[in-house]
Amino acid sequence: MGVVEDVRFEGVDIRPWGKFDRATRMVYSLLFHLIDVGAVAGVLWDRFLTPSQREVISTGLGMSQERARSLVSFLAAMHDIGKLVPYFQSLEPVAQMRLGEDLLADTGCVVEVPHARASMHAGLHLLGELGFELGGNDSPAVRAAQCLGGHHGRFLQLDVDGAASAHRVQATLGGPVWQGLRRRYTRLLWHLFGVDAAPKQMTVEAAVLITGLTMVADRVASQRRYWVPNAHTPSFGAAEHHSQARRQAEEEVERLGLARFPLDCVPFTTAHPGLVEPNALQASVMEELPHLVAGRGSGIAVVTDAMGAGKSVAALEMARIFNEHCGTQGVMWLLPSTAAANQAYEVLDQYVRAHRPEYAPVTLVHHHSDLNEAYTQQRLSPEDASVLDGPPDGPFTDDQDGLVADDETEYGPTAAGPDRWLRGRDNALLAQYTVTTIDQAQMAVLPVRHSALRMLALSGRTVVVDEAHALDTFSQLQLLRLLHWLGALNSPVVLLSATMPASTTTELVRTYLSGAGRTGLHGVPFAPGYPGWLFADAATGTAHLMPEPARDRQRAAQRRTARIRTRPVTYRRLGQTSRSVDAGERLAVIADTLQPVIHHGGCGAVVCATVADAQDTYAYLRSIWTGPPHDLVLVHSRVGERRGQNTLADLRRELGPTGPRPLRRIVVTTSLLDMSLDIDVDLMVSDLASAARLLQRLGRLGRFTRRWAGQSRRPVWWDGDNSPTLTVLHPVNSRGATSLPPGWGTIEPPVTLHETARLLPQLEKKPLVVPDDVQALVEQVHGVTSGFAAETARLQRMAAAHRGRTSRLQQLSALHLVPPPKRVSSLADLHRQYLTTAQAATRPGVLPRRLLPCYRTADGVLTLDAAGLVPLPDQEHLSPRHLRSILEHTVPVPAAWVARASARHQPPASWKQHPLLADTLLLPTPLVTRESERDLGEQFGHYWLRMDDELGLVHHKQQ
């Protein structure tokens, strides 16, 4: 009997359940849920996938896009066929009672098999009956079955002759009646979604995107508000439900903000408010790149230019050109830090809104993006957990797809809207325009749950990697693997940097082209020049460079000079604020250098190597300060989330290009200043740092001088003719040799700091010309041709130690990387190791812990405020207001500092159930303490921690 006759005359049993709501005891038919997900997948193919993604999938399946759409919808619908087994149907007795007598009689021995694995095992033979070739790991039947099993986030190994064999399936997943009904469901779905033939192939890239799409479709159709109304008013049959499901899916995809939207063509000055015209580099991109991309297709671009010269605008113009010609839509902007991401979000959001689209979701994704007021005032709930703190995965199972798994947990009625859904968990990565820290993208190439969804989110749009030079060896290897995958997925990439060695640029470009299938590029250089841009097309691997006349115009237009002055200093911690500081000490030299600002006004910055140094510097300056307290500002990573974000936002506003420049301001900070802060200071003091970091800091010194030409925005002591000066503090010993303080060597390689220190005397002889001198200086210290390390035996030893550490970090990073697509046999190769998103290391070292400073009243009550008026929230369901108040007070600390936390440092038990708070520890401070106890703070093993209202978190290690 054919499937149409089967449905028409006998009818297909719709009593097996797929969704159950314990609150209302509402049961939803499994068949209808399968149809829902398939219908959503079809709409996502039309409205969410970009032409480039559809091309990758259809090419990977070896069929037309129309036929590929039908097949993808069918495979998405089949994702939960493993729920049609005795074990799953027995999980809810109320729902099980609906089953027919024939199914109950054929149940036999109930074997516990998670339904994702059951979908893979049962689906293998069902797909084989439909014409999918069943062979090795790369055969269409095996890979399609693994797509079914992978819809809960992890690809599972498929043992064709073992657990997935026909006799084992019948023994564990129900008898002939169960198998017969699964077959009827399968053939019905095949018919409803219009599939006419099985694919002859399925590439890894296609399988990953299909699985990612299935995850999104399942999340959409599994929303309680989506299926419960259908359960109340069920359709008469499968065909009727399919017709209704398509209409509902179209409405829901639109409502959730997943539908792609074009940006209208607007003038340059409209797209980039505040700019009168493009600079020479931007104009060159707009003139040259369109015909290159139109003729050559997708590829990778690199932009190198001086700090503050407009690389972000160039990247957005490149993204517009790529999206116009490469079948991509949207931007994924990756940055190395949350502070940089917060600023980039404002830039991208302004850019998108300047095009006046009807609806333009722009999302910000990092571990505490929920605290960025410019981004969200929405509710925080468990399903809105941060991306890093994803749903907990059990370490002893190959998947978590039982009834209590994350995407099977049904929540009660809640206010839902486009913005809220796109802010929840890793859904936020799916928005067409996204700003995120690079670690979220790196997890696409780590064996974490839902990595296929991350890869789906990254592909199909232009990926911009900002501050590409800022990653260490460990993270750089993950970026290389990510670029390889993006090349294989034909996604255009733009790399931005002001201080990247040519060798690093070449390696990044080659890796992308290798992923795109280009070979024989080992000896080919890919250096864009400085300033300049480069485009290497994926089709041929040919490098196309910015024309030299345009480069000369850009160089001339951006040219400015700056002086670097070196001051040898003796490094000594402040200790007691009342102690006298000797001349020549680091703190005394800082105060001396800042005298023009202190006495005559202006804006200055002191950039310290460590948080402890920043706290010492601020405390000493405060002790000698005679002006208004608000003129001296301290900001670092351990002052609390809310205070840190507010302070950085104030600095961007006050010291930005159009801000209300204060008469006097001194900012004491750390490397937070290095990345993507569009601010200008008149004077800067910096601890010794690598040449690349010093150049980054130099980009904030007199940054807007050209823009402010003719305006009186500088202090009276400013001497524009002799160039602004960056004072570098060079720590030396009694013999005058470089002597790095303890702890500095963990921030940057000691050999790099020593090499920079040896270079500084040369830089004092004449002003540094930006951008002309930048690339040569970077190559001298950071390039492969640097010869400093060979100059002395001590530097040779440091260089050898650095190479050894680099090698170890590369090996450690490579341990968890997923293989490139061409080296994947079974899709399970992408999840051979077990990592949760909370465990995934995207940088070396132990993941930090979050510490919540709080106060203990005399009667033992914990409060968030020193006045003892705001008790610590402790209830089963925390309100969004409570969550925000907790999170904005937390501080990240090295895990070693709190490794020996005691019972009094543990949070309330109710917090352990919340993914945003589960890893939080408390730092309680008694409201009434002796002065000696207040100075030391709270003990965690060998560490004493104390939260100071001005300095932030202060720590001491017991000797």
Short mmCIF file of C-alpha atoms in Angstrom, two decimals, residues 343-602:
data_model
loop_
_atom_site.label_atom_id
_atom_site.label_comp_id
_atom_site.label_asym_id
_atom_site.label_seq_id
_atom_site.Cartn_x
_atom_site.Cartn_y
_atom_site.Cartn_z
CA GLN A 343 32.18 49.42 22.12
CA ALA A 344 31.98 47.54 18.81
CA TYR A 345 28.33 46.71 19.54
CA GLU A 346 27.50 50.40 19.65
CA VAL A 347 29.32 50.94 16.34
CA LEU A 348 27.58 48.05 14.57
CA ASP A 349 24.18 48.88 16.02
CA GLN A 350 24.54 52.48 14.83
CA TYR A 351 25.65 51.27 11.38
CA VAL A 352 22.65 48.95 10.96
CA ARG A 353 20.16 51.53 12.24
CA ALA A 354 21.58 54.13 9.87
CA HIS A 355 20.13 52.03 7.02
CA ARG A 356 16.66 52.35 8.62
CA PRO A 357 15.50 48.73 8.31
CA GLU A 358 12.05 47.89 9.61
CA TYR A 359 13.50 45.41 12.07
CA ALA A 360 17.18 45.00 12.77
CA PRO A 361 18.22 42.69 15.61
CA VAL A 362 21.85 43.32 16.53
CA THR A 363 23.04 41.09 19.35
CA LEU A 364 25.95 41.25 21.76
CA VAL A 365 27.31 37.92 22.98
CA HIS A 366 29.80 37.47 25.78
CA HIS A 367 29.71 36.03 29.26
CA HIS A 368 28.04 39.10 30.78
CA SER A 369 26.50 40.91 27.83
CA ASP A 370 23.27 40.93 29.85
CA LEU A 371 24.79 43.69 31.99
CA ASN A 372 25.41 46.05 29.08
CA GLU A 373 22.65 48.64 29.42
CA ALA A 374 23.13 49.80 25.83
CA TYR A 375 22.24 46.26 24.77
CA THR A 376 19.48 44.93 26.98
CA GLN A 377 16.98 45.75 29.62
CA GLN A 378 15.31 42.39 29.11
CA ARG A 379 14.62 39.72 31.67
CA LEU A 380 17.21 37.20 32.77
CA SER A 381 15.94 33.68 33.24
CA PRO A 382 17.48 30.19 33.21
CA GLU A 383 16.75 29.76 29.52
CA ASP A 384 18.54 33.06 28.91
CA ALA A 385 21.78 31.72 30.40
CA SER A 386 25.01 33.12 29.04
CA VAL A 387 26.62 31.29 26.19
CA LEU A 388 29.70 30.29 28.14
CA ASP A 389 27.66 28.98 31.04
CA GLY A 390 25.55 26.66 28.93
CA PRO A 391 23.26 23.91 30.18
CA PRO A 392 25.10 21.36 32.31
CA ASP A 393 26.14 18.18 30.56
CA GLY A 394 26.61 14.91 32.43
CA PRO A 395 30.22 13.75 32.03
CA PHE A 396 29.35 10.05 31.98
CA THR A 397 26.85 9.94 29.14
CA ASP A 398 27.32 10.47 25.46
CA ASP A 399 24.33 12.79 25.28
CA GLN A 400 21.80 14.41 27.53
CA ASP A 401 18.63 13.92 25.63
CA GLY A 402 16.29 12.44 28.19
CA LEU A 403 13.15 14.15 29.31
CA VAL A 404 15.07 16.58 31.48
CA ALA A 405 17.59 17.64 28.85
CA ASP A 406 17.78 21.35 28.18
CA ASP A 407 15.75 21.56 25.01
CA GLU A 408 13.21 19.10 26.37
CA THR A 409 12.55 21.17 29.49
CA GLU A 410 9.29 23.04 29.10
CA TYR A 411 8.89 26.33 30.90
CA GLY A 412 5.64 27.94 31.88
CA PRO A 413 4.11 30.87 30.01
CA THR A 414 6.53 33.77 29.70
CA ALA A 415 6.69 37.00 27.79
CA ALA A 416 8.40 36.16 24.55
CA GLY A 417 9.54 38.48 21.82
CA PRO A 418 12.07 38.61 19.02
CA ASP A 419 14.70 40.34 21.13
CA ARG A 420 14.23 38.02 24.09
CA TRP A 421 14.50 34.80 22.07
CA LEU A 422 17.61 36.01 20.28
CA ARG A 423 19.19 36.91 23.62
CA GLY A 424 18.71 33.44 25.05
CA ARG A 425 21.75 31.16 25.27
CA ASP A 426 23.56 30.63 21.99
CA ASN A 427 20.45 31.70 20.06
CA ALA A 428 21.97 35.17 20.19
CA LEU A 429 24.67 34.04 17.77
CA LEU A 430 22.00 33.46 15.12
CA ALA A 431 21.10 37.12 14.71
CA GLN A 432 22.07 38.54 11.33
CA TYR A 433 24.32 41.15 12.93
CA THR A 434 26.28 40.00 15.97
CA VAL A 435 29.15 41.33 18.05
CA THR A 436 30.83 38.73 20.23
CA THR A 437 34.04 37.94 22.00
CA ILE A 438 36.16 35.62 19.93
CA ASP A 439 35.94 32.77 22.44
CA GLN A 440 32.32 32.20 21.43
CA ALA A 441 33.46 31.59 17.85
CA GLN A 442 36.44 29.49 18.93
CA MET A 443 34.04 27.02 20.56
CA ALA A 444 32.76 26.16 17.09
CA VAL A 445 36.03 24.24 16.61
CA LEU A 446 36.03 22.65 20.06
CA PRO A 447 34.13 19.44 20.93
CA VAL A 448 31.41 21.23 22.89
CA ARG A 449 27.70 20.69 22.74
CA HIS A 450 25.89 22.53 19.92
CA SER A 451 29.14 23.35 18.11
CA ALA A 452 27.29 22.67 14.85
CA LEU A 453 24.86 25.47 15.70
CA ARG A 454 27.79 27.82 16.26
CA MET A 455 29.25 26.85 12.89
CA LEU A 456 25.86 27.48 11.28
CA ALA A 457 25.78 30.92 12.94
CA LEU A 458 29.30 31.79 11.76
CA SER A 459 28.85 30.67 8.17
CA GLY A 460 26.71 32.52 5.66
CA ARG A 461 27.88 35.99 6.60
CA THR A 462 31.04 38.07 6.69
CA VAL A 463 33.17 37.30 9.74
CA VAL A 464 35.26 40.24 10.96
CA VAL A 465 38.16 39.36 13.29
CA ASP A 466 39.17 42.59 15.02
CA GLU A 467 42.48 43.01 16.86
CA ALA A 468 43.65 39.80 15.17
CA HIS A 469 47.14 40.31 16.62
CA ALA A 470 45.91 40.20 20.23
CA LEU A 471 45.56 36.42 20.61
CA ASP A 472 48.24 34.37 22.32
CA THR A 473 49.70 31.16 20.90
CA PHE A 474 47.03 28.97 22.50
CA SER A 475 44.11 30.96 21.10
CA GLN A 476 45.82 31.65 17.78
CA LEU A 477 45.82 27.95 16.94
CA GLN A 478 42.07 27.82 17.53
CA LEU A 479 41.62 30.86 15.28
CA LEU A 480 43.62 29.10 12.56
CA ARG A 481 41.35 26.05 12.74
CA LEU A 482 38.28 28.30 12.67
CA LEU A 483 39.58 30.09 9.56
CA HIS A 484 40.18 26.71 7.91
CA TRP A 485 36.53 25.75 8.48
CA LEU A 486 35.28 29.14 7.29
CA GLY A 487 37.30 28.68 4.11
CA ALA A 488 35.68 25.28 3.60
CA LEU A 489 32.24 26.83 4.16
CA ASN A 490 32.97 29.61 1.65
CA SER A 491 32.38 32.34 4.23
CA PRO A 492 34.22 35.64 3.62
CA VAL A 493 36.54 36.84 6.39
CA VAL A 494 38.06 40.24 7.20
CA LEU A 495 41.08 40.48 9.53
CA LEU A 496 41.88 43.81 11.19
CA SER A 497 45.08 44.78 12.97
CA ALA A 498 47.33 47.73 13.65
CA THR A 499 50.33 45.72 14.82
CA MET A 500 50.41 42.28 13.19
CA PRO A 501 53.67 40.82 11.88
CA ALA A 502 53.67 39.84 8.22
CA SER A 503 54.43 36.23 9.15
CA THR A 504 51.25 36.02 11.24
CA THR A 505 49.15 37.59 8.49
CA THR A 506 50.52 35.12 5.95
CA GLU A 507 49.80 32.13 8.19
CA LEU A 508 46.19 33.23 8.78
CA VAL A 509 45.51 33.81 5.09
CA ARG A 510 47.12 30.53 4.00
CA THR A 511 45.06 28.58 6.53
CA TYR A 512 41.81 30.04 5.24
CA LEU A 513 42.79 29.31 1.63
CA SER A 514 43.80 25.77 2.59
CA GLY A 515 40.30 25.23 3.97
CA ALA A 516 38.91 26.50 0.67
CA GLY A 517 40.89 23.79 -1.13
CA ARG A 518 43.87 25.82 -2.34
CA THR A 519 47.23 24.05 -2.20
CA GLY A 520 50.82 24.89 -3.07
CA LEU A 521 50.82 28.18 -1.13
CA HIS A 522 53.64 27.36 1.29
CA GLY A 523 56.12 29.84 -0.09
CA VAL A 524 53.60 32.50 -1.15
CA PRO A 525 53.63 35.64 1.06
CA PHE A 526 50.38 37.39 1.97
CA ALA A 527 51.47 40.70 3.45
CA PRO A 528 49.20 43.70 2.76
CA GLY A 529 51.83 46.37 3.42
CA TYR A 530 51.33 49.13 5.97
CA PRO A 531 48.97 50.81 5.80
CA GLY A 532 47.04 48.78 3.29
CA TRP A 533 44.61 46.01 2.49
CA LEU A 534 44.82 42.63 0.81
CA PHE A 535 42.19 40.36 -0.68
CA ALA A 536 42.97 36.70 -1.40
CA ASP A 537 40.20 35.01 -3.32
CA ALA A 538 39.22 31.45 -2.37
CA ALA A 539 38.85 30.40 -6.02
CA THR A 540 42.51 30.81 -7.00
CA GLY A 541 44.39 31.87 -3.86
CA THR A 542 45.64 34.99 -5.64
CA ALA A 543 46.55 38.02 -3.53
CA HIS A 544 45.17 41.39 -4.66
CA LEU A 545 46.81 44.39 -2.97
CA MET A 546 45.79 47.97 -2.34
CA PRO A 547 47.14 50.14 -5.19
CA GLU A 548 50.35 51.94 -4.24
CA PRO A 549 49.09 55.48 -5.04
CA ALA A 550 46.17 54.98 -2.66
CA ARG A 551 48.56 53.64 -0.03
CA ASP A 552 50.72 56.75 -0.39
CA ARG A 553 47.67 59.00 0.04
CA GLN A 554 46.57 57.11 3.14
CA ARG A 555 50.05 57.27 4.62
CA ALA A 556 50.31 61.00 4.00
CA ALA A 557 46.85 61.75 5.34
CA GLN A 558 47.39 59.77 8.57
CA ARG A 559 50.99 60.76 9.17
CA ARG A 560 51.74 62.11 12.61
CA THR A 561 54.67 61.98 14.97
CA ALA A 562 55.03 60.98 18.58
CA ARG A 563 57.94 60.80 20.95
CA ILE A 564 58.84 57.87 23.16
CA ARG A 565 60.79 58.74 26.28
CA THR A 566 62.25 56.07 28.53
CA ARG A 567 62.56 56.60 32.29
CA PRO A 568 64.56 53.98 34.22
CA VAL A 569 62.76 53.22 37.47
CA THR A 570 63.16 51.13 40.57
CA TYR A 571 60.17 48.88 41.01
CA ARG A 572 58.77 48.68 44.53
CA ARG A 573 55.25 47.97 45.76
CA LEU A 574 53.57 50.76 47.71
CA GLY A 575 52.67 48.74 50.78
CA GLN A 576 51.40 51.24 53.34
CA THR A 577 50.03 54.40 51.72
CA SER A 578 51.79 56.49 54.35
CA ARG A 579 55.31 55.34 53.45
CA SER A 580 57.67 57.80 51.80
CA VAL A 581 58.42 57.13 48.14
CA ASP A 582 62.03 57.74 47.10
CA ALA A 583 63.08 59.59 43.99
CA GLY A 584 63.65 57.17 41.13
CA GLU A 585 60.96 54.79 42.31
CA ARG A 586 58.32 53.89 39.77
CA LEU A 587 55.57 55.70 41.70
CA ALA A 588 57.63 58.87 42.09
CA VAL A 589 58.47 58.98 38.39
CA ILE A 590 54.79 58.55 37.48
CA ALA A 591 53.82 61.47 39.71
CA ASP A 592 56.63 63.61 38.27
CA THR A 593 55.62 62.86 34.67
CA LEU A 594 51.99 63.75 35.39
CA GLN A 595 52.83 67.20 36.80
CA PRO A 596 51.62 69.14 33.71
CA VAL A 597 48.18 67.57 34.03
CA ILE A 598 48.07 67.85 37.81
CA HIS A 599 48.89 71.56 37.83
CA HIS A 600 47.63 72.87 34.49
CA GLY A 601 44.88 70.50 33.40
CA GLY A 602 44.49 68.16 30.45
#
